[in-house]
């Protein structure tokens, strides 16, 4: 499936666009068979499935996991590739194309310092990725201001406008308070991605509050792991009863 198909879903009549986050091929097929129109891989979920802490997955393993997910389904897949793993724009786009992804998340936290990256540097980086990819990738520019404790919409909007000018298709002000989503969307002028949190609004409500796109981060993988933990407990109980 093409980036054009994924891009169009951000502006379609059925919003918000809800993108489940599969961490392996089996899960991807489940979501595709259920009727979801596209998927968005979560770096945290893939990391956990491969035995790594979030942010510690070697790039080769991350791209291999994305490739397995892509080839297991016939719907568009966007890949969370964190801050780009230190690759050049040409290398990053090449790796994404080789994996078959038609979209990507790129965050503005500097992985070497753990701090917010200078927004002009991030915008320049996004512009290089856009130039390399052309229209072959849907760029979801993650804005980490709220993650770093910068409250209010002003800085998030400032960064979002810069990223929009650099060629981003949508923005992801992660952990933005849901009541601020409409102001962010209006101020930036691009579709806004919101993440579902355990105690937060459901996807449909996030859409009503201004999100055009809804993702789950590593949440679905954590829910699956919790279900497996319950299964393990029941098996042990059964073994104890048999003994």
Coordinates of N, CA, C and O in Angstrom, one line a residue, residues 42-213:
X42 N 4.8 0.5 17.3 CA 5.3 1.2 18.4 C 6.7 0.8 18.8 O 7.0 -0.4 18.9
X43 N 7.6 1.8 18.9 CA 9.0 1.4 19.2 C 9.0 0.8 20.6 O 9.8 -0.2 20.8
X44 N 8.2 1.2 21.5 CA 8.3 0.7 22.9 C 7.8 -0.8 22.9 O 8.3 -1.7 23.5
X45 N 6.7 -1.0 22.1 CA 6.1 -2.4 22.1 C 7.1 -3.4 21.4 O 7.2 -4.5 21.8
X46 N 7.7 -2.9 20.3 CA 8.7 -3.8 19.6 C 9.9 -4.0 20.5 O 10.4 -5.2 20.6
X47 N 10.3 -3.0 21.2 CA 11.5 -3.1 22.1 C 11.2 -4.2 23.2 O 12.0 -5.1 23.4
X48 N 10.0 -4.1 23.8 CA 9.6 -5.1 24.8 C 9.5 -6.5 24.3 O 10.0 -7.5 24.9
X49 N 9.0 -6.6 23.1 CA 8.9 -7.9 22.5 C 10.2 -8.6 22.1 O 10.3 -9.8 22.0
X50 N 11.2 -7.7 21.9 CA 12.5 -8.2 21.6 C 13.5 -8.3 22.8 O 14.6 -8.7 22.7
X51 N 13.0 -7.9 24.0 CA 13.7 -8.0 25.2 C 14.6 -6.8 25.5 O 15.6 -6.9 26.2
X52 N 14.3 -5.7 24.9 CA 15.0 -4.4 25.2 C 14.2 -3.4 25.9 O 12.9 -3.4 25.9
X53 N 14.8 -2.5 26.6 CA 14.2 -1.3 27.2 C 13.8 -0.4 26.1 O 14.4 -0.4 25.0
X54 N 12.7 0.4 26.3 CA 12.3 1.4 25.3 C 13.5 2.3 25.0 O 14.2 2.8 25.8
X55 N 13.7 2.5 23.7 CA 14.8 3.3 23.2 C 16.1 2.6 23.1 O 17.1 3.2 22.6
X56 N 16.2 1.3 23.4 CA 17.5 0.6 23.3 C 17.5 -0.5 22.2 O 18.5 -1.2 22.2
X57 N 16.5 -0.5 21.4 CA 16.5 -1.6 20.3 C 17.6 -1.2 19.3 O 17.6 -0.1 18.7
X58 N 18.5 -2.1 18.9 CA 19.4 -1.9 17.8 C 18.6 -1.6 16.6 O 17.6 -2.2 16.3
X59 N 19.1 -0.6 15.8 CA 18.4 -0.3 14.5 C 18.1 -1.5 13.6 O 17.0 -1.6 13.1
X60 N 19.1 -2.3 13.4 CA 18.9 -3.5 12.5 C 17.7 -4.3 13.0 O 16.9 -4.8 12.2
X61 N 17.6 -4.5 14.3 CA 16.5 -5.3 14.8 C 15.1 -4.6 14.7 O 14.1 -5.2 14.4
X62 N 15.1 -3.3 14.9 CA 13.9 -2.5 14.7 C 13.4 -2.6 13.3 O 12.2 -2.8 13.0
X63 N 14.3 -2.3 12.3 CA 13.9 -2.3 10.9 C 13.5 -3.8 10.5 O 12.5 -3.9 9.7
X64 N 14.1 -4.8 11.0 CA 13.7 -6.2 10.7 C 12.3 -6.5 11.2 O 11.5 -7.1 10.6
X65 N 12.0 -6.0 12.5 CA 10.7 -6.2 13.0 C 9.6 -5.5 12.2 O 8.5 -6.0 11.9
X66 N 9.9 -4.2 11.8 CA 9.0 -3.5 10.9 C 8.8 -4.2 9.6 O 7.6 -4.4 9.2
X67 N 9.8 -4.8 9.0 CA 9.7 -5.5 7.8 C 8.8 -6.7 7.9 O 8.0 -7.0 7.0
X68 N 8.9 -7.4 9.0 CA 8.1 -8.6 9.2 C 6.6 -8.2 9.4 O 5.7 -8.9 8.8
X69 N 6.4 -7.1 10.0 CA 5.0 -6.6 10.2 C 4.4 -6.2 8.8 O 3.3 -6.6 8.4
X70 N 5.2 -5.5 8.1 CA 4.7 -5.0 6.8 C 4.4 -6.1 5.8 O 3.3 -6.1 5.2
X71 N 5.3 -7.1 5.8 CA 5.0 -8.2 4.8 C 3.9 -9.1 5.2 O 3.5 -10.0 4.4
X72 N 3.4 -9.0 6.4 CA 2.4 -9.9 6.9 C 1.0 -9.3 6.6 O 0.0 -10.1 6.8
X73 N 0.9 -8.1 6.2 CA -0.4 -7.5 5.9 C -0.4 -6.8 4.6 O 0.6 -6.5 4.0
X74 N -1.6 -6.4 4.1 CA -1.8 -5.7 2.9 C -2.4 -4.3 3.1 O -3.1 -3.8 2.2
X75 N -2.2 -3.7 4.2 CA -2.6 -2.3 4.5 C -1.4 -1.5 4.9 O -0.3 -2.0 5.2
X76 N -1.5 -0.2 4.8 CA -0.3 0.7 5.0 C 0.2 0.6 6.5 O -0.6 0.4 7.4
X77 N 1.5 0.6 6.6 CA 2.1 0.6 7.9 C 3.1 1.8 8.1 O 3.9 2.0 7.2
X78 N 2.9 2.5 9.2 CA 3.8 3.5 9.6 C 4.7 3.0 10.7 O 4.2 2.2 11.5
X79 N 6.0 3.4 10.7 CA 6.9 2.9 11.7 C 7.4 4.0 12.6 O 7.8 5.0 12.1
X80 N 7.4 3.7 13.9 CA 8.0 4.6 14.9 C 9.5 4.3 14.8 O 10.0 3.2 15.3
X81 N 10.3 5.2 14.3 CA 11.8 5.0 14.3 C 12.5 6.0 15.2 O 13.6 6.5 14.9
X82 N 11.8 6.4 16.3 CA 12.3 7.2 17.4 C 13.0 8.4 16.8 O 12.3 9.2 16.1
X83 N 14.3 8.7 17.1 CA 14.9 9.9 16.6 C 15.7 9.7 15.3 O 16.5 10.6 14.9
X84 N 15.6 8.5 14.7 CA 16.3 8.2 13.5 C 17.6 7.5 13.6 O 18.3 7.2 12.6
X85 N 18.0 7.1 14.9 CA 19.1 6.2 15.1 C 20.4 6.8 14.6 O 21.4 6.0 14.3
X86 N 20.5 8.1 14.5 CA 21.8 8.7 14.0 C 22.1 8.5 12.6 O 23.1 8.8 12.1
X87 N 21.1 8.0 11.8 CA 21.3 7.7 10.4 C 21.1 9.1 9.6 O 20.5 10.0 10.1
X88 N 21.8 9.2 8.5 CA 21.5 10.3 7.6 C 20.1 10.2 7.0 O 19.5 9.1 7.1
X89 N 19.6 11.3 6.5 CA 18.2 11.2 5.9 C 18.2 10.2 4.8 O 17.2 9.4 4.7
X90 N 19.2 10.1 4.0 CA 19.2 9.2 2.9 C 19.2 7.7 3.4 O 18.4 6.9 2.9
X91 N 20.0 7.5 4.5 CA 20.1 6.1 5.0 C 18.7 5.8 5.7 O 18.2 4.6 5.5
X92 N 18.2 6.7 6.4 CA 16.9 6.4 7.1 C 15.8 6.1 6.1 O 15.1 5.1 6.3
X93 N 15.7 7.0 5.1 CA 14.6 6.7 4.1 C 14.8 5.4 3.4 O 13.9 4.6 3.2
X94 N 16.1 5.1 3.1 CA 16.4 3.8 2.4 C 16.0 2.7 3.3 O 15.4 1.7 2.8
X95 N 16.3 2.7 4.6 CA 15.9 1.6 5.5 C 14.4 1.5 5.6 O 13.9 0.3 5.6
X96 N 13.7 2.6 5.6 CA 12.2 2.5 5.7 C 11.7 1.9 4.4 O 10.7 1.1 4.5
X97 N 12.2 2.4 3.3 CA 11.7 1.9 2.0 C 12.0 0.4 1.9 O 11.1 -0.4 1.4
X98 N 13.2 0.0 2.3 CA 13.5 -1.5 2.3 C 12.6 -2.3 3.1 O 12.2 -3.4 2.8
X99 N 12.2 -1.7 4.3 CA 11.2 -2.4 5.2 C 9.8 -2.4 4.7 O 9.0 -3.2 5.2
X100 N 9.5 -1.5 3.7 CA 8.2 -1.5 3.2 C 7.2 -0.5 3.9 O 6.0 -0.4 3.6
X101 N 7.8 0.3 4.9 CA 6.9 1.2 5.6 C 6.6 2.4 4.7 O 7.4 2.8 3.8
X102 N 5.4 3.0 4.9 CA 5.0 4.1 4.1 C 4.8 5.4 4.9 O 4.3 6.4 4.4
X103 N 5.2 5.3 6.2 CA 5.1 6.4 7.1 C 6.1 6.2 8.2 O 6.6 5.1 8.4
X104 N 6.4 7.3 8.9 CA 7.3 7.1 10.1 C 7.0 8.2 11.1 O 6.5 9.3 10.8
X105 N 7.3 7.9 12.4 CA 7.3 8.9 13.5 C 8.8 9.3 13.6 O 9.7 8.4 13.7
X106 N 9.0 10.6 13.8 CA 10.4 11.1 14.2 C 10.2 12.1 15.3 O 9.5 13.0 15.2
X107 N 10.9 11.8 16.4 CA 10.7 12.6 17.7 C 11.7 13.7 17.8 O 12.8 13.5 17.3
X108 N 11.4 14.7 18.6 CA 12.4 15.8 18.7 C 13.1 15.8 20.1 O 13.5 16.8 20.6
X109 N 13.2 14.6 20.7 CA 14.1 14.5 21.9 C 15.4 14.0 21.4 O 15.5 13.0 20.6
X110 N 16.5 14.6 21.8 CA 17.8 14.2 21.4 C 18.2 13.0 22.2 O 18.3 13.0 23.4
X111 N 18.4 11.8 21.5 CA 18.7 10.6 22.3 C 20.1 10.6 23.0 O 20.3 9.8 24.0
X112 N 21.0 11.5 22.6 CA 22.3 11.5 23.2 C 22.2 12.3 24.5 O 23.0 12.0 25.5
X113 N 21.4 13.3 24.6 CA 21.3 14.2 25.8 C 20.0 13.9 26.6 O 20.0 14.3 27.8
X114 N 19.0 13.4 26.0 CA 17.7 13.2 26.7 C 16.9 14.5 26.7 O 15.8 14.5 27.3
X115 N 17.4 15.6 26.1 CA 16.7 16.9 26.2 C 16.0 17.1 24.8 O 16.3 16.5 23.8
X116 N 15.2 18.2 24.9 CA 14.5 18.6 23.6 C 15.6 19.1 22.6 O 16.5 19.8 23.0
X117 N 15.4 18.7 21.4 CA 16.3 19.1 20.4 C 15.9 20.6 20.0 O 14.8 21.0 20.0
X118 N 16.9 21.4 19.5 CA 16.6 22.7 19.0 C 15.6 22.5 17.9 O 15.8 21.7 17.0
X119 N 14.5 23.3 17.9 CA 13.4 23.1 16.9 C 13.9 23.4 15.5 O 13.4 22.7 14.5
X120 N 14.8 24.3 15.3 CA 15.3 24.6 13.9 C 16.1 23.4 13.4 O 16.0 23.0 12.2
X121 N 16.9 22.8 14.3 CA 17.7 21.7 13.9 C 16.8 20.5 13.5 O 17.0 19.8 12.5
X122 N 15.7 20.3 14.3 CA 14.8 19.3 14.0 C 14.0 19.5 12.7 O 13.8 18.6 11.9
X123 N 13.6 20.8 12.5 CA 12.9 21.1 11.3 C 13.8 20.9 10.1 O 13.4 20.4 9.0
X124 N 15.1 21.2 10.2 CA 16.0 21.0 9.1 C 16.2 19.5 8.8 O 16.3 19.1 7.6
X125 N 16.2 18.7 9.9 CA 16.3 17.3 9.7 C 15.1 16.7 9.0 O 15.2 15.9 8.1
X126 N 13.9 17.2 9.4 CA 12.7 16.7 8.8 C 12.6 17.1 7.3 O 12.2 16.4 6.5
X127 N 13.1 18.3 7.0 CA 13.2 18.8 5.6 C 14.1 17.9 4.8 O 13.8 17.6 3.6
X128 N 15.2 17.4 5.4 CA 16.1 16.5 4.6 C 15.4 15.2 4.4 O 15.5 14.6 3.3
X129 N 14.7 14.7 5.4 CA 14.0 13.4 5.2 C 12.9 13.6 4.1 O 12.8 12.7 3.3
X130 N 12.2 14.7 4.2 CA 11.1 14.9 3.2 C 11.8 15.0 1.8 O 11.2 14.4 0.8
X131 N 12.9 15.7 1.7 CA 13.5 15.8 0.3 C 14.0 14.4 -0.2 O 13.8 14.1 -1.4
X132 N 14.5 13.5 0.7 CA 14.9 12.2 0.3 C 13.7 11.3 -0.1 O 13.7 10.6 -1.0
X133 N 12.6 11.5 0.7 CA 11.5 10.6 0.5 C 10.5 11.0 -0.5 O 9.7 10.2 -1.1
X134 N 10.5 12.3 -0.8 CA 9.5 12.8 -1.7 C 8.1 12.6 -1.0 O 7.9 12.9 0.2
X135 N 7.1 12.1 -1.8 CA 5.8 11.9 -1.2 C 5.7 10.4 -0.8 O 4.6 9.9 -0.5
X136 N 6.8 9.7 -0.8 CA 6.7 8.2 -0.5 C 6.6 7.9 1.0 O 6.4 6.7 1.3
X137 N 6.7 8.9 1.9 CA 6.5 8.6 3.3 C 5.6 9.7 3.9 O 5.6 10.9 3.6
X138 N 4.7 9.2 4.8 CA 3.9 10.1 5.6 C 4.7 10.4 6.9 O 5.0 9.5 7.7
X139 N 5.1 11.7 7.0 CA 5.9 12.1 8.2 C 5.1 12.6 9.3 O 4.4 13.6 9.2
X140 N 5.2 11.9 10.4 CA 4.5 12.2 11.7 C 5.6 12.8 12.6 O 6.4 12.0 13.2
X141 N 5.6 14.1 12.8 CA 6.6 14.8 13.6 C 6.2 14.8 15.1 O 5.2 15.5 15.4
X142 N 6.9 14.0 15.9 CA 6.5 14.0 17.3 C 7.1 15.2 18.0 O 8.3 15.6 17.9
X143 N 6.2 15.9 18.8 CA 6.6 17.1 19.6 C 6.6 16.7 21.0 O 5.6 16.3 21.6
X144 N 7.8 16.7 21.7 CA 8.0 16.2 23.0 C 7.9 17.2 24.1 O 8.4 17.0 25.2
X145 N 7.4 18.4 23.9 CA 7.4 19.5 24.9 C 6.6 19.0 26.1 O 7.2 19.2 27.3
X146 N 5.5 18.4 26.0 CA 4.7 18.0 27.2 C 5.5 16.9 27.9 O 5.5 16.9 29.2
X147 N 6.1 16.0 27.2 CA 6.9 15.0 27.8 C 8.0 15.5 28.7 O 8.4 14.9 29.7
X148 N 8.5 16.7 28.3 CA 9.6 17.3 29.1 C 9.1 18.4 30.0 O 9.9 19.2 30.6
X149 N 7.8 18.4 30.3 CA 7.3 19.3 31.3 C 7.0 20.7 30.8 O 6.7 21.6 31.7
X150 N 7.1 21.0 29.5 CA 6.8 22.3 29.0 C 5.3 22.4 28.8 O 4.7 21.8 27.8
X151 N 4.5 23.0 29.7 CA 3.1 23.0 29.6 C 2.6 24.1 28.7 O 3.3 25.1 28.4
X152 N 1.3 24.0 28.3 CA 0.7 25.0 27.4 C 1.0 24.7 26.0 O 1.9 23.9 25.6
X153 N 0.2 25.4 25.1 CA 0.3 25.1 23.7 C 1.3 25.9 23.0 O 1.7 25.6 21.8
X154 N 1.8 27.0 23.6 CA 2.7 28.0 22.8 C 3.9 27.3 22.2 O 4.1 27.4 20.9
X155 N 4.7 26.6 22.9 CA 5.9 26.0 22.4 C 5.6 24.9 21.5 O 6.3 24.7 20.4
X156 N 4.6 24.1 21.8 CA 4.2 23.0 20.9 C 3.7 23.5 19.6 O 4.1 22.9 18.5
X157 N 3.0 24.6 19.6 CA 2.5 25.2 18.3 C 3.7 25.7 17.5 O 3.8 25.6 16.3
X158 N 4.6 26.4 18.2 CA 5.8 27.0 17.5 C 6.6 25.9 16.8 O 6.9 26.0 15.6
X159 N 6.8 24.8 17.5 CA 7.6 23.7 16.9 C 6.7 23.1 15.8 O 7.3 22.8 14.7
X160 N 5.5 22.9 16.0 CA 4.6 22.2 15.0 C 4.6 23.0 13.7 O 4.6 22.4 12.6
X161 N 4.5 24.3 13.8 CA 4.5 25.1 12.6 C 5.8 25.0 11.8 O 5.8 25.0 10.6
X162 N 6.9 24.9 12.6 CA 8.2 24.8 11.9 C 8.3 23.4 11.2 O 8.8 23.3 10.1
X163 N 7.8 22.4 11.9 CA 7.8 21.1 11.3 C 6.9 20.9 10.1 O 7.2 20.2 9.2
X164 N 5.7 21.7 10.2 CA 4.8 21.7 9.1 C 5.5 22.3 7.9 O 5.4 21.8 6.7
X165 N 6.2 23.4 8.1 CA 6.9 24.1 7.0 C 8.0 23.2 6.4 O 8.4 23.4 5.2
X166 N 8.6 22.3 7.2 CA 9.6 21.4 6.8 C 9.1 20.3 6.0 O 9.9 19.5 5.4
X167 N 7.8 20.1 6.0 CA 7.2 19.0 5.2 C 6.5 17.9 5.9 O 6.1 16.9 5.3
X168 N 6.3 18.1 7.3 CA 5.6 17.1 8.0 C 4.1 17.0 7.5 O 3.5 18.0 7.1
X169 N 3.6 15.8 7.5 CA 2.2 15.6 7.2 C 1.2 15.7 8.4 O 0.0 16.0 8.2
X170 N 1.7 15.3 9.6 CA 1.0 15.4 10.8 C 1.9 15.6 11.9 O 3.1 15.4 11.8
X171 N 1.4 16.0 13.1 CA 2.2 16.2 14.2 C 1.7 15.4 15.4 O 0.5 15.1 15.5
X172 N 2.6 15.1 16.3 CA 2.2 14.2 17.5 C 2.7 14.9 18.8 O 3.8 14.5 19.2
X173 N 2.0 15.8 19.3 CA 2.3 16.4 20.6 C 2.0 15.4 21.7 O 1.0 15.5 22.4
X174 N 3.0 14.5 21.9 CA 2.7 13.3 22.8 C 2.4 13.8 24.2 O 3.1 14.7 24.8
X175 N 1.4 13.2 24.8 CA 0.9 13.5 26.2 C 0.3 14.9 26.4 O 0.2 15.4 27.5
X176 N -0.1 15.5 25.2 CA -0.8 16.8 25.4 C -2.1 16.6 26.1 O -2.8 15.6 25.8
X177 N -2.5 17.4 27.0 CA -3.8 17.3 27.7 C -4.9 17.3 26.6 O -4.9 18.1 25.7
X178 N -5.8 16.3 26.6 CA -6.8 16.2 25.6 C -7.6 17.5 25.3 O -7.9 17.8 24.2
X179 N -7.9 18.3 26.4 CA -8.6 19.6 26.1 C -7.8 20.6 25.2 O -8.4 21.5 24.7
X180 N -6.5 20.3 25.1 CA -5.7 21.3 24.3 C -5.6 20.8 22.8 O -4.9 21.5 22.0
X181 N -6.1 19.6 22.5 CA -5.9 19.1 21.1 C -6.4 20.0 20.0 O -5.8 20.2 19.0
X182 N -7.6 20.6 20.3 CA -8.2 21.4 19.2 C -7.4 22.7 19.0 O -7.2 23.1 17.9
X183 N -6.9 23.3 20.1 CA -6.0 24.5 19.9 C -4.7 24.1 19.2 O -4.2 24.9 18.4
X184 N -4.2 23.0 19.5 CA -3.0 22.5 18.8 C -3.2 22.3 17.3 O -2.4 22.8 16.5
X185 N -4.3 21.7 17.0 CA -4.6 21.4 15.6 C -4.9 22.7 14.9 O -4.4 22.9 13.8
X186 N -5.6 23.6 15.5 CA -5.9 24.9 14.9 C -4.6 25.8 14.7 O -4.4 26.5 13.7
X187 N -3.8 25.8 15.7 CA -2.6 26.6 15.7 C -1.5 26.1 14.8 O -0.8 26.9 14.2
X188 N -1.4 24.8 14.6 CA -0.4 24.2 13.8 C -0.8 24.0 12.3 O -0.1 24.2 11.4
X189 N -2.1 23.7 12.1 CA -2.6 23.6 10.8 C -2.4 22.2 10.1 O -2.5 22.1 8.9
X190 N -2.1 21.2 10.9 CA -1.9 19.9 10.4 C -2.8 18.9 11.3 O -3.1 19.2 12.4
X191 N -3.1 17.7 10.7 CA -3.7 16.7 11.6 C -2.9 16.4 12.8 O -1.6 16.3 12.7
X192 N -3.5 16.3 13.9 CA -2.8 16.0 15.2 C -3.1 14.6 15.7 O -4.2 14.1 15.6
X193 N -2.0 13.9 16.0 CA -2.0 12.6 16.6 C -2.1 12.6 18.1 O -1.4 13.4 18.7
X194 N -3.0 11.9 18.7 CA -3.1 11.8 20.1 C -2.9 10.3 20.5 O -3.2 9.4 19.7
X195 N -2.3 10.1 21.7 CA -2.1 8.7 22.2 C -3.1 8.4 23.2 O -3.5 9.2 24.1
X196 N -3.6 7.1 23.2 CA -4.5 6.6 24.2 C -3.7 6.3 25.4 O -2.7 5.5 25.4
X197 N -4.1 6.8 26.6 CA -3.4 6.4 27.9 C -4.4 5.6 28.7 O -5.6 5.7 28.5
X198 N -3.9 4.9 29.7 CA -4.8 4.0 30.5 C -6.0 4.8 31.2 O -7.1 4.2 31.2
X199 N -5.7 6.0 31.6 CA -6.8 6.7 32.3 C -7.4 7.8 31.5 O -8.2 8.6 32.0
X200 N -7.0 7.9 30.2 CA -7.5 9.0 29.4 C -8.7 8.7 28.6 O -9.3 7.5 28.7
X201 N -9.1 9.6 27.7 CA -10.3 9.4 26.9 C -10.1 8.3 25.9 O -8.9 7.9 25.5
X202 N -11.2 7.7 25.5 CA -11.2 6.6 24.4 C -10.9 7.3 23.1 O -11.0 8.5 22.9
X203 N -10.6 6.5 22.0 CA -10.3 7.1 20.7 C -11.3 8.0 20.2 O -11.0 9.1 19.7
X204 N -12.6 7.6 20.3 CA -13.6 8.4 19.7 C -13.7 9.8 20.4 O -13.9 10.8 19.7
X205 N -13.5 9.8 21.7 CA -13.6 11.0 22.4 C -12.4 11.9 22.1 O -12.5 13.1 22.0
X206 N -11.2 11.3 21.9 CA -10.0 12.1 21.5 C -10.3 12.7 20.1 O -9.9 13.8 19.9
X207 N -11.0 12.0 19.2 CA -11.4 12.6 18.0 C -12.3 13.8 18.1 O -12.1 14.8 17.5
X208 N -13.2 13.7 19.0 CA -14.2 14.8 19.3 C -13.4 16.0 19.8 O -13.9 17.1 19.6
X209 N -12.3 15.7 20.5 CA -11.6 16.8 21.1 C -10.6 17.4 20.2 O -9.9 18.4 20.5
X210 N -10.4 16.9 19.0 CA -9.5 17.5 18.0 C -8.5 16.6 17.4 O -7.7 17.1 16.5
X211 N -8.3 15.4 17.8 CA -7.3 14.5 17.2 C -7.9 13.9 15.9 O -9.0 13.4 15.8
X212 N -7.0 14.0 14.9 CA -7.4 13.4 13.6 C -6.8 12.0 13.5 O -7.3 11.2 12.7
X213 N -5.9 11.6 14.4 CA -5.2 10.4 14.3 C -5.0 9.9 15.8 O -4.6 10.7 16.6

